[in-house]
mmCIF file of C-alpha atoms in Angstrom:
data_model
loop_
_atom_site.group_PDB
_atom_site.id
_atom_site.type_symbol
_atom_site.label_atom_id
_atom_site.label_comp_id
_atom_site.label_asym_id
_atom_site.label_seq_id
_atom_site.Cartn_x
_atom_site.Cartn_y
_atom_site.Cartn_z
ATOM 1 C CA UNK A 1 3.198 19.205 -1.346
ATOM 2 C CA UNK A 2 5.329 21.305 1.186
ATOM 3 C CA UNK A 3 5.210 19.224 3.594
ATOM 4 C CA UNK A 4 6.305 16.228 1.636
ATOM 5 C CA UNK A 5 9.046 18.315 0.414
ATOM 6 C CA UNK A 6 9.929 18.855 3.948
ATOM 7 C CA UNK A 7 9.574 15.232 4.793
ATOM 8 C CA UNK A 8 11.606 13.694 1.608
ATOM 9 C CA UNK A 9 14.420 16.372 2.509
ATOM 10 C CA UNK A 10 14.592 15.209 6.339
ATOM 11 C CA UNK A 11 14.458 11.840 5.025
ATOM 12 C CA UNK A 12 17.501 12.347 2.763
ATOM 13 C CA UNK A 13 19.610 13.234 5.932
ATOM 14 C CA UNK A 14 18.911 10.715 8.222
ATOM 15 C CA UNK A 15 21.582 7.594 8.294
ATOM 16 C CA UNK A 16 24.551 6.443 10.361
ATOM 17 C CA UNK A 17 26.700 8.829 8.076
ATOM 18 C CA UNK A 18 26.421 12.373 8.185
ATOM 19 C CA UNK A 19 26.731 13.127 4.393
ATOM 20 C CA UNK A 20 25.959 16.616 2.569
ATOM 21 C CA UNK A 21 23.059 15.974 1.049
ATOM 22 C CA UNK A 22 22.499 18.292 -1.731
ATOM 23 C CA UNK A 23 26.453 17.525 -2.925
ATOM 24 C CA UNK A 24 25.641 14.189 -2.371
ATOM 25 C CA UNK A 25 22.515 14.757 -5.103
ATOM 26 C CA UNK A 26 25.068 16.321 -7.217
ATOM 27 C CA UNK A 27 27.901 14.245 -7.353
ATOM 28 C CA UNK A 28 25.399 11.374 -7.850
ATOM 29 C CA UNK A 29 23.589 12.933 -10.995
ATOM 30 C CA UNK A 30 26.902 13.982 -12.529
ATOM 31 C CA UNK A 31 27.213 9.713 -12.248
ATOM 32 C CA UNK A 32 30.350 10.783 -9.926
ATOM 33 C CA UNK A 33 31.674 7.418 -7.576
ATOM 34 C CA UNK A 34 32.158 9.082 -4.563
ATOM 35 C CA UNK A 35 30.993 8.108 -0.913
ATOM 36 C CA UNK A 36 28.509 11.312 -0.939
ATOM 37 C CA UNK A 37 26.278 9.946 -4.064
ATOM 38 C CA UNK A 38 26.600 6.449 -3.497
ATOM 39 C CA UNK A 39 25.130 6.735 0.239
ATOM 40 C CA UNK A 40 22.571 9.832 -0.744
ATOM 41 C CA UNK A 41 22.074 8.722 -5.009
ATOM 42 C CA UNK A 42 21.921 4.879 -4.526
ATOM 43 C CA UNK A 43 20.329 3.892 -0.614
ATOM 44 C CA UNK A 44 18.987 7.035 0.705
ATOM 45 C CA UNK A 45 17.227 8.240 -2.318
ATOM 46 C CA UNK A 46 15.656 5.504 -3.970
ATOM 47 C CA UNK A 47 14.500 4.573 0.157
ATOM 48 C CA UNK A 48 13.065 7.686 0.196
ATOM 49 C CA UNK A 49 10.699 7.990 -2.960
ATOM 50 C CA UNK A 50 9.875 4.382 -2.622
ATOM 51 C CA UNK A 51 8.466 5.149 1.395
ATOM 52 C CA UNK A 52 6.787 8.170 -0.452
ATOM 53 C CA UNK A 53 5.202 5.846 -3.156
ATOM 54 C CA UNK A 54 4.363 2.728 -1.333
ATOM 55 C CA UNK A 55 2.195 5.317 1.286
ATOM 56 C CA UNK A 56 0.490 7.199 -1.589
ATOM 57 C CA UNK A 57 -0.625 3.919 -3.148
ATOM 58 C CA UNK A 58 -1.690 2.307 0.329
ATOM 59 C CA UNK A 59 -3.119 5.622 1.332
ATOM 60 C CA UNK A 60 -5.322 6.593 -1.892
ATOM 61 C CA UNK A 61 -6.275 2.868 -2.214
ATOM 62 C CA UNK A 62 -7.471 2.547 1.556
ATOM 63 C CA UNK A 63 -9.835 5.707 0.729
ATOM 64 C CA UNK A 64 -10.793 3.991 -2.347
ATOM 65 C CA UNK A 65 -11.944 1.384 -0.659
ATOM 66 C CA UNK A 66 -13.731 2.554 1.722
ATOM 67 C CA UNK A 67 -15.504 4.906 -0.499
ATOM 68 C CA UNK A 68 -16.613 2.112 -2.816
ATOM 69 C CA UNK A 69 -17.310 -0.399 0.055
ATOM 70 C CA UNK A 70 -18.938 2.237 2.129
ATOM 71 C CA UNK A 71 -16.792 0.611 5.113
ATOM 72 C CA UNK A 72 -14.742 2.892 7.518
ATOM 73 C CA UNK A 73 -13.352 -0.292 8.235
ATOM 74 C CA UNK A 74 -12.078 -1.508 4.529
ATOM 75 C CA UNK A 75 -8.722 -1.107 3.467
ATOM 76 C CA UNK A 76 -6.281 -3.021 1.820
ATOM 77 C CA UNK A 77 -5.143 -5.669 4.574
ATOM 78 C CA UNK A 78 -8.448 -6.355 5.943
ATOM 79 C CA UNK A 79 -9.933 -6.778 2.422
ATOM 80 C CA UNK A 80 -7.778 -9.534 2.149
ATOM 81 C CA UNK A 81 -6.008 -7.655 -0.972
ATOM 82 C CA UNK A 82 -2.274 -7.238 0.977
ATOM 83 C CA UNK A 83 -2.496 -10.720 1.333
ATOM 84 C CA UNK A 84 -2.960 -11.704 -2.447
ATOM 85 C CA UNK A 85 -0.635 -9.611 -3.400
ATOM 86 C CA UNK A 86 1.600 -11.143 -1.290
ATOM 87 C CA UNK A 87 0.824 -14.774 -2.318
ATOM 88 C CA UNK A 88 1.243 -13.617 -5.668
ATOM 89 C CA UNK A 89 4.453 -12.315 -5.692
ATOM 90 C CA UNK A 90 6.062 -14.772 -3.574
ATOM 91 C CA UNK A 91 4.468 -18.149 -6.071
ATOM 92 C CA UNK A 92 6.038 -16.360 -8.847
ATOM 93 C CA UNK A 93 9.109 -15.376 -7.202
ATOM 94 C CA UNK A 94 10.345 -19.021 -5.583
ATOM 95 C CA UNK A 95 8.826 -21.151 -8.449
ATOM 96 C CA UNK A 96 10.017 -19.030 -11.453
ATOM 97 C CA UNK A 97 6.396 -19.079 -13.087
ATOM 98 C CA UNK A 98 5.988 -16.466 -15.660
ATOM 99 C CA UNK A 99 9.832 -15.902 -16.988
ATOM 100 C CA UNK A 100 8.683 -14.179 -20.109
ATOM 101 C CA UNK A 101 7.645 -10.906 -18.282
ATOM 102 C CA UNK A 102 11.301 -10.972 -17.093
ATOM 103 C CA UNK A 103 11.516 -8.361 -14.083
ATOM 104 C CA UNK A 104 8.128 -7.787 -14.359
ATOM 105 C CA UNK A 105 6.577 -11.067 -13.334
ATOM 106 C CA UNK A 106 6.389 -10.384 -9.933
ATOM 107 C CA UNK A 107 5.012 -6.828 -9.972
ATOM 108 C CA UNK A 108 2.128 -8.308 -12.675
ATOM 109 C CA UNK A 109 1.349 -11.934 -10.141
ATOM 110 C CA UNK A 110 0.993 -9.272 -7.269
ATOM 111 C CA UNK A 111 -1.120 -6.668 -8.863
ATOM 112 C CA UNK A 112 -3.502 -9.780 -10.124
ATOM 113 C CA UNK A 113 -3.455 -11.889 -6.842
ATOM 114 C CA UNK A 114 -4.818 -8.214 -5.495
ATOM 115 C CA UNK A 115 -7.266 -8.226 -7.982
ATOM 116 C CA UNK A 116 -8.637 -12.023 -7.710
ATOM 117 C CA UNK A 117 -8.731 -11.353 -4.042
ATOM 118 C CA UNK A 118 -10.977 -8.013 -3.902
ATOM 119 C CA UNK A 119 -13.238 -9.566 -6.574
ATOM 120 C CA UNK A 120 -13.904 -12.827 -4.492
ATOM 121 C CA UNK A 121 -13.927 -10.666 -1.727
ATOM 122 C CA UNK A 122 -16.641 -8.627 -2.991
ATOM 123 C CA UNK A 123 -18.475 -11.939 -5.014
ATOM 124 C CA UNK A 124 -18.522 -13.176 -1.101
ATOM 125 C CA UNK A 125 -19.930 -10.062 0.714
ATOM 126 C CA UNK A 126 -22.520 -9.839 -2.181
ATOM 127 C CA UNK A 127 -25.525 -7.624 -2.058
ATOM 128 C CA UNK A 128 -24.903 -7.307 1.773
ATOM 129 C CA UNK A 129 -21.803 -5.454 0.783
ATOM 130 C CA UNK A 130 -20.792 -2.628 3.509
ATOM 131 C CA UNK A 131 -21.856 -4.953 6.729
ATOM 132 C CA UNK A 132 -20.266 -8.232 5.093
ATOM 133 C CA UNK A 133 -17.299 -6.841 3.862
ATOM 134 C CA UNK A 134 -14.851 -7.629 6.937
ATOM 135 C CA UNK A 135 -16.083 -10.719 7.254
ATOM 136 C CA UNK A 136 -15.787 -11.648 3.624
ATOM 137 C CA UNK A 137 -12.331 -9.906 3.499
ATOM 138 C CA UNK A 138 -11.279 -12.064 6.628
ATOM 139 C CA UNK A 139 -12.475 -15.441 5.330
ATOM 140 C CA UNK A 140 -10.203 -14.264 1.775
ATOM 141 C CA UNK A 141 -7.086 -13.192 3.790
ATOM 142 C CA UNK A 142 -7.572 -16.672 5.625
ATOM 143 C CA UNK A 143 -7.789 -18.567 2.129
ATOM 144 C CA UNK A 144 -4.727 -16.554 1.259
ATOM 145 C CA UNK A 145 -2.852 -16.969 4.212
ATOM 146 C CA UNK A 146 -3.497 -20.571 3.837
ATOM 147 C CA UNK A 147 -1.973 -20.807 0.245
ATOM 148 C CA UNK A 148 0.998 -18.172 1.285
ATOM 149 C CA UNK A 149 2.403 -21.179 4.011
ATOM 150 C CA UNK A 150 2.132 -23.683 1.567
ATOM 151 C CA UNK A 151 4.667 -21.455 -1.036
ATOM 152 C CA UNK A 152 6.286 -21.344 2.478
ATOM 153 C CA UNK A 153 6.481 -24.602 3.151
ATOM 154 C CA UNK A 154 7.930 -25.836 -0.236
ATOM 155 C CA UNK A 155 10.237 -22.628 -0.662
ATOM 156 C CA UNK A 156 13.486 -24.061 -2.286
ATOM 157 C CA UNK A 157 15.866 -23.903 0.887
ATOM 158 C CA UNK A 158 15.438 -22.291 4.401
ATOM 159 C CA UNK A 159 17.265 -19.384 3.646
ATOM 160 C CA UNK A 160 14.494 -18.789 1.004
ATOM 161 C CA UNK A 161 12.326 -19.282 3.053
ATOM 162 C CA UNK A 162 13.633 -16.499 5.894
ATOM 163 C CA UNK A 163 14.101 -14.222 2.812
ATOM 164 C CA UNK A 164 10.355 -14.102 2.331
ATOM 165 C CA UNK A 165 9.479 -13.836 5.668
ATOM 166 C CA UNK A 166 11.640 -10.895 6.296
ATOM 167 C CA UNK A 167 9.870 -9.574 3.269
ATOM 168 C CA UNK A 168 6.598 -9.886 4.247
ATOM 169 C CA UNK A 169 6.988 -8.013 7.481
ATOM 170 C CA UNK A 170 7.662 -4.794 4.674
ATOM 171 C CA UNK A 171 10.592 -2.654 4.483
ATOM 172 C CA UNK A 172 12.094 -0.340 1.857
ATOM 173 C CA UNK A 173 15.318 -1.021 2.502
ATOM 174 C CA UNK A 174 18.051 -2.134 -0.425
ATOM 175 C CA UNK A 175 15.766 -1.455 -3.059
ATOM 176 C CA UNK A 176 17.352 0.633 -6.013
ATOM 177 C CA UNK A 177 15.506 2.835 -8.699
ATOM 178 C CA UNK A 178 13.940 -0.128 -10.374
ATOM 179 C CA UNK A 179 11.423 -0.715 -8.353
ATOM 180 C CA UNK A 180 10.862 3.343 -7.859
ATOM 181 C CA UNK A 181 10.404 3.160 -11.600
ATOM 182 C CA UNK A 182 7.566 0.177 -11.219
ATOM 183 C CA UNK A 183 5.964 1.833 -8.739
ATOM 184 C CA UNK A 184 5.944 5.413 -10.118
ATOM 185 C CA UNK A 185 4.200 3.592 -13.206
ATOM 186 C CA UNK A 186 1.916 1.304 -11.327
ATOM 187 C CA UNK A 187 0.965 4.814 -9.316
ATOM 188 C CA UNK A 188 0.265 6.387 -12.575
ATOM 189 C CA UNK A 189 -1.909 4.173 -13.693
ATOM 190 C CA UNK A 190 -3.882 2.989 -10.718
ATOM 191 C CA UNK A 191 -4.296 6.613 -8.922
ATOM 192 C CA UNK A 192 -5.304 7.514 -13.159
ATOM 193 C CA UNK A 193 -8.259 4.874 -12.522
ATOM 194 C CA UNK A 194 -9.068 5.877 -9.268
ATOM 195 C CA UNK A 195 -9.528 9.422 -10.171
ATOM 196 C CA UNK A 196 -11.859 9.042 -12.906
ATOM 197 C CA UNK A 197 -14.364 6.882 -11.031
ATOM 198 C CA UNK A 198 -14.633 10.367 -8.383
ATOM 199 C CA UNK A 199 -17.920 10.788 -9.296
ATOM 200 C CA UNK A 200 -18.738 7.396 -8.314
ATOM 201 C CA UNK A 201 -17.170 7.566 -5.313
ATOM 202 C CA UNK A 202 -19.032 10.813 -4.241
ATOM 203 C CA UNK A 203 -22.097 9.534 -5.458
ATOM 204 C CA UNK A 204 -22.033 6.090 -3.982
ATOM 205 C CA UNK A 205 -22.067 7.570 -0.377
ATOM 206 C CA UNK A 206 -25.677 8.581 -0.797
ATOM 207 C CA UNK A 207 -26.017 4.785 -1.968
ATOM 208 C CA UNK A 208 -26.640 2.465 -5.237
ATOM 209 C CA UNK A 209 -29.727 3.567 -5.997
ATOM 210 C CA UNK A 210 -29.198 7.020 -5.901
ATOM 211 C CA UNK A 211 -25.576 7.107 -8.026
ATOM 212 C CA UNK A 212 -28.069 4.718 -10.700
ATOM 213 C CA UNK A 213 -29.781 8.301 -10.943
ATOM 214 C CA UNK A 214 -27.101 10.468 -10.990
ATOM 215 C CA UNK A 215 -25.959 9.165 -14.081
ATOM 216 C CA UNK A 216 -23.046 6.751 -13.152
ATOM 217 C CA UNK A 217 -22.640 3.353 -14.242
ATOM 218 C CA UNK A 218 -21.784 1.737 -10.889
ATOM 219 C CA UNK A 219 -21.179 -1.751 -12.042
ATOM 220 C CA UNK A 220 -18.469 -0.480 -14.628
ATOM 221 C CA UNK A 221 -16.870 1.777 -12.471
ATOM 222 C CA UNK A 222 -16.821 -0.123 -9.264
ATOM 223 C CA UNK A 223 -14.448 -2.587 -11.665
ATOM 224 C CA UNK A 224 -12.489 0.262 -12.732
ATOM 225 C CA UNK A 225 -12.213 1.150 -8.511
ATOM 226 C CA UNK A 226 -11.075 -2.806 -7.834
ATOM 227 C CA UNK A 227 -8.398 -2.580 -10.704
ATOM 228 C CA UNK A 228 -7.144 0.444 -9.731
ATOM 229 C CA UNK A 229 -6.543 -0.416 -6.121
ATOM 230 C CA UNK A 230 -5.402 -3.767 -6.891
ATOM 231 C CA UNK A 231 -2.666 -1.798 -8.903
ATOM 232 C CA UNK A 232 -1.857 0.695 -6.394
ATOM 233 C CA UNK A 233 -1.629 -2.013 -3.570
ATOM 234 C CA UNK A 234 -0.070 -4.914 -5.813
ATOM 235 C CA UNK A 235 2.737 -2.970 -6.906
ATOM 236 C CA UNK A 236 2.943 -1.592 -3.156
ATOM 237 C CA UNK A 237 3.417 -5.357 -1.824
ATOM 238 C CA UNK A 238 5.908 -5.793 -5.293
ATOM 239 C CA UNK A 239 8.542 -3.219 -3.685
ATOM 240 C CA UNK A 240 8.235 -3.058 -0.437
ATOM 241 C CA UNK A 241 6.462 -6.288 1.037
ATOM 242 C CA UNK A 242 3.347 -5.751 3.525
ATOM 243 C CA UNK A 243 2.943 -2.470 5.313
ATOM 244 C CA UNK A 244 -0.402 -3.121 6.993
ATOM 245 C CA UNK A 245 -2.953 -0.171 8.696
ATOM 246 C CA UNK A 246 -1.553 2.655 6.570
ATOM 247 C CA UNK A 247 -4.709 2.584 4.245
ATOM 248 C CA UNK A 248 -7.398 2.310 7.432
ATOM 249 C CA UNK A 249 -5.689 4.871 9.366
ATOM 250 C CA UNK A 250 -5.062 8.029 6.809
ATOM 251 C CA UNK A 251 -8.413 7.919 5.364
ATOM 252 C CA UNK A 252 -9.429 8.706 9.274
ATOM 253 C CA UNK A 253 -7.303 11.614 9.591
ATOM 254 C CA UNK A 254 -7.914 13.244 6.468
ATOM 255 C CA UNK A 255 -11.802 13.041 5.867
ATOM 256 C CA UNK A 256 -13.055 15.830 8.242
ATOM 257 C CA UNK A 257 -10.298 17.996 6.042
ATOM 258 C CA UNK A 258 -12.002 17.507 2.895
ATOM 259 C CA UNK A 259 -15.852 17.733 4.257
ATOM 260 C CA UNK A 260 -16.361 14.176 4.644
ATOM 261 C CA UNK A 261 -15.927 13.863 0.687
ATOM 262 C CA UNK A 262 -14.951 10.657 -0.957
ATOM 263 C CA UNK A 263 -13.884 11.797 -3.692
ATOM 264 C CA UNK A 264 -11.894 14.675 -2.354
ATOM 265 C CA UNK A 265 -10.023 12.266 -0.105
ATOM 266 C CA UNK A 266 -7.889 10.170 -2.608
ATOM 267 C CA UNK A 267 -5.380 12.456 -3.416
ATOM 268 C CA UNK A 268 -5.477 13.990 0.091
ATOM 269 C CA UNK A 269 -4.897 10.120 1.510
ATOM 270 C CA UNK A 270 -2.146 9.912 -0.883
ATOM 271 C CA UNK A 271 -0.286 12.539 0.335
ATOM 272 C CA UNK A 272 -0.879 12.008 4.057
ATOM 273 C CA UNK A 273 -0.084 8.397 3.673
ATOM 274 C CA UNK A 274 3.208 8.989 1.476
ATOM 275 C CA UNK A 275 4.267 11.578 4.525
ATOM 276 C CA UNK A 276 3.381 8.956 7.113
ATOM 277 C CA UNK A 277 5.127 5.911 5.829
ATOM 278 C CA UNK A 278 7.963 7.920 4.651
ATOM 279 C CA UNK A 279 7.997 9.165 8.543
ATOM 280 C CA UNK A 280 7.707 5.915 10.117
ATOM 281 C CA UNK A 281 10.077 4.433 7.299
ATOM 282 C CA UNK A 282 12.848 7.195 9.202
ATOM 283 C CA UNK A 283 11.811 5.739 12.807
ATOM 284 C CA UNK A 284 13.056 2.789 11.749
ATOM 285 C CA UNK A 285 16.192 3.662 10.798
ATOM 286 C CA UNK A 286 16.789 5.592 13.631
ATOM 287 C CA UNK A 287 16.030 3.146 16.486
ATOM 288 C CA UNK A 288 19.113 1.780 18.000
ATOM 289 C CA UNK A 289 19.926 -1.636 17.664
ATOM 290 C CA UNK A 290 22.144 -3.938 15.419
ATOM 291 C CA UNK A 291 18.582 -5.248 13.468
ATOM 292 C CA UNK A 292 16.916 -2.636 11.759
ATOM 293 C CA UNK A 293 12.789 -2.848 12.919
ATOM 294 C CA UNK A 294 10.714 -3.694 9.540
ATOM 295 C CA UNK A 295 8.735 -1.015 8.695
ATOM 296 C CA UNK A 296 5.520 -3.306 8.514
ATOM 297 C CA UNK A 297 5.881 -4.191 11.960
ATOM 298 C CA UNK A 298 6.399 -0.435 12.939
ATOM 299 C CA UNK A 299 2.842 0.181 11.070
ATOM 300 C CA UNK A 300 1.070 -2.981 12.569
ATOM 301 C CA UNK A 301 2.157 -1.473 15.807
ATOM 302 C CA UNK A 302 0.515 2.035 15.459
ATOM 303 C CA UNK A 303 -2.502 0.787 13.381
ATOM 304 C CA UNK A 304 -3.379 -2.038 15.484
ATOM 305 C CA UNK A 305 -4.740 0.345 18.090
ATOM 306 C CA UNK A 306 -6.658 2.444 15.346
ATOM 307 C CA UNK A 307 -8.532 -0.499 14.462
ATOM 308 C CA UNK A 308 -9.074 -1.543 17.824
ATOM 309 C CA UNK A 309 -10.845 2.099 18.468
ATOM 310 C CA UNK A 310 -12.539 2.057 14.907
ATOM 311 C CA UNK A 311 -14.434 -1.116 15.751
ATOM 312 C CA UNK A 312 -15.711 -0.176 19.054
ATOM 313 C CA UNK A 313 -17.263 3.217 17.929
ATOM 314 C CA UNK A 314 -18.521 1.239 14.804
ATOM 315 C CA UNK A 315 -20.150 -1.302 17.487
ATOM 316 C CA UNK A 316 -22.367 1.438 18.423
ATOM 317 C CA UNK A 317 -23.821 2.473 15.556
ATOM 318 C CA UNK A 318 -24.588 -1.480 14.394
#
């Protein structure tokens, strides 16, 4: 917690205007319009705690996964979930399906396009689950990707079209406190879930059988595991487009901290992954240059190798 104190303070003071920070805070909660709380109240703040959120939710749901799948390799882009989020939001975004959930339509199509896609994922990998998982998740994200360029190729105009492309390569930039406020909720909820299946999780890692004695009811709380990471990384994709890697690599860093625990590592992976994103999400703005890099891309880059390295120790052992 100190250190994400430390992180979301650092955060607050990095921009292209030096600003006092904790005036700024101030002037902004007092609901005063002055330069100070509109740069630290309305674009640095809201930047801030959504780069906190978006890694918590990618960062518990990547250990999640992994714990349920019994994959090192599982998280949320390789499962194929990112990208049904993604398709989700963006059908329901250019084609105006689902008006009656107002400003919550596309939140709700990405947290159920996660959903459908982690269930066919796992429906595909079947009873050869932890070896078949990859392979399943890469044949879903290929289904998905599939479906995402045909929204892409009948977007409404081309500058629609850019607009979602821009927004799939993930950033956190120009968002306000509404979509803090969905994703605080959707984090709620989903890490809620997650949390009460940690005996499963824990239990799963000495395998099915085993967990069926233990007392856990593995079929009803591996559902309860898919819904609450489809939450946590639908409501991710919602905000802040696709921030890829973040999921695979905390899980990594964090599990010979908690003893190699699954259950231990969700809200340990939240935390390291909120710090991380919220790290690389200041990178970002600090590169020079007159086009900000997206923070997806900035993630792809450092994950990329991490995967890379994951899969050739993993080649051993197979």
């Amino acid at each position: 917690m100190a250190m994400l104190l430390v992180v979301a303070s650092v955060s607050l003071h990095v921009g292209s205007e030096p600003v006092a920070v904790l005036d700024g805070l101030c002037a902004w909660w007092r609901g005063d319009l002055v330069a100070e709380a509109l740069i630290v109240g309305e674009v640095r703040l809201p930047r801030t705690l959504l780069a906190l959120g978006v890694g918590a939710a990618l960062g518990a749901a990547g250990a999640a996964l992994q714990g349920l799948l019994r994959n090192p390799l599982a998280e949320p882009g390789l499962t194929g979930a990112s990208q049904g989020a993604a398709l989700g939001a963006a059908a329901v975004f250019y084609h105006g399906w689902w008006a009656w959930a107002g400003p919550l339509a596309v939140p709700m199509a990405a947290m159920l396009g996660a959903a459908l896609t982690l269930l066919f994922m796992l429906v595909l990998a079947g009873s050869a689950r932890a070896s078949m998982v990859i392979m399943a998740g890469l044949a879903v994200s290929t289904v998905s990707g599939a479906l995402l360029a045909l929204v892409l190729n009948y977007a409404p105009n081309p500058f629609a079209m850019q607009e979602l492309v821009y927004w799939l390569m993930g950033s956190v930039a120009d968002r306000g406190m509404t979509e803090v406020g969905w994703l605080a909720a959707a984090l709620l909820l989903g890490m809620g879930l997650l949390w009460s299946q940690r005996r499963l999780l824990a239990a799963l890692s000495l395998g099915d059988v085993v967990a069926g004695t233990l007392g856990v009811n593995v079929r009803w709380g591996s559902r309860l595991v898919v819904v609450g990471a489809a939450i946590l990384v639908g409501a991710s994709v919602a905000v802040a487009g696709s921030v890829g890697f973040v999921g695979l690599i905390v899980p990594h860093v964090v599990r010979p901290w908690v003893g190699h625990r699954p259950d231990r590592l969700l809200w340990s992976s939240a935390a390291l992954g909120a710090g991380l994103v919220c790290v690389a999400d200041m990178v970002v703005r600090s590169l020079p240059g007159l086009q900000e890099l997206k923070l997806g891309v900035l993630t792809s880059l450092l994950g990329a190798p991490v995967f890379i390295w994951l899969v050739w120790r993993e080649r051993v052992r197979w």
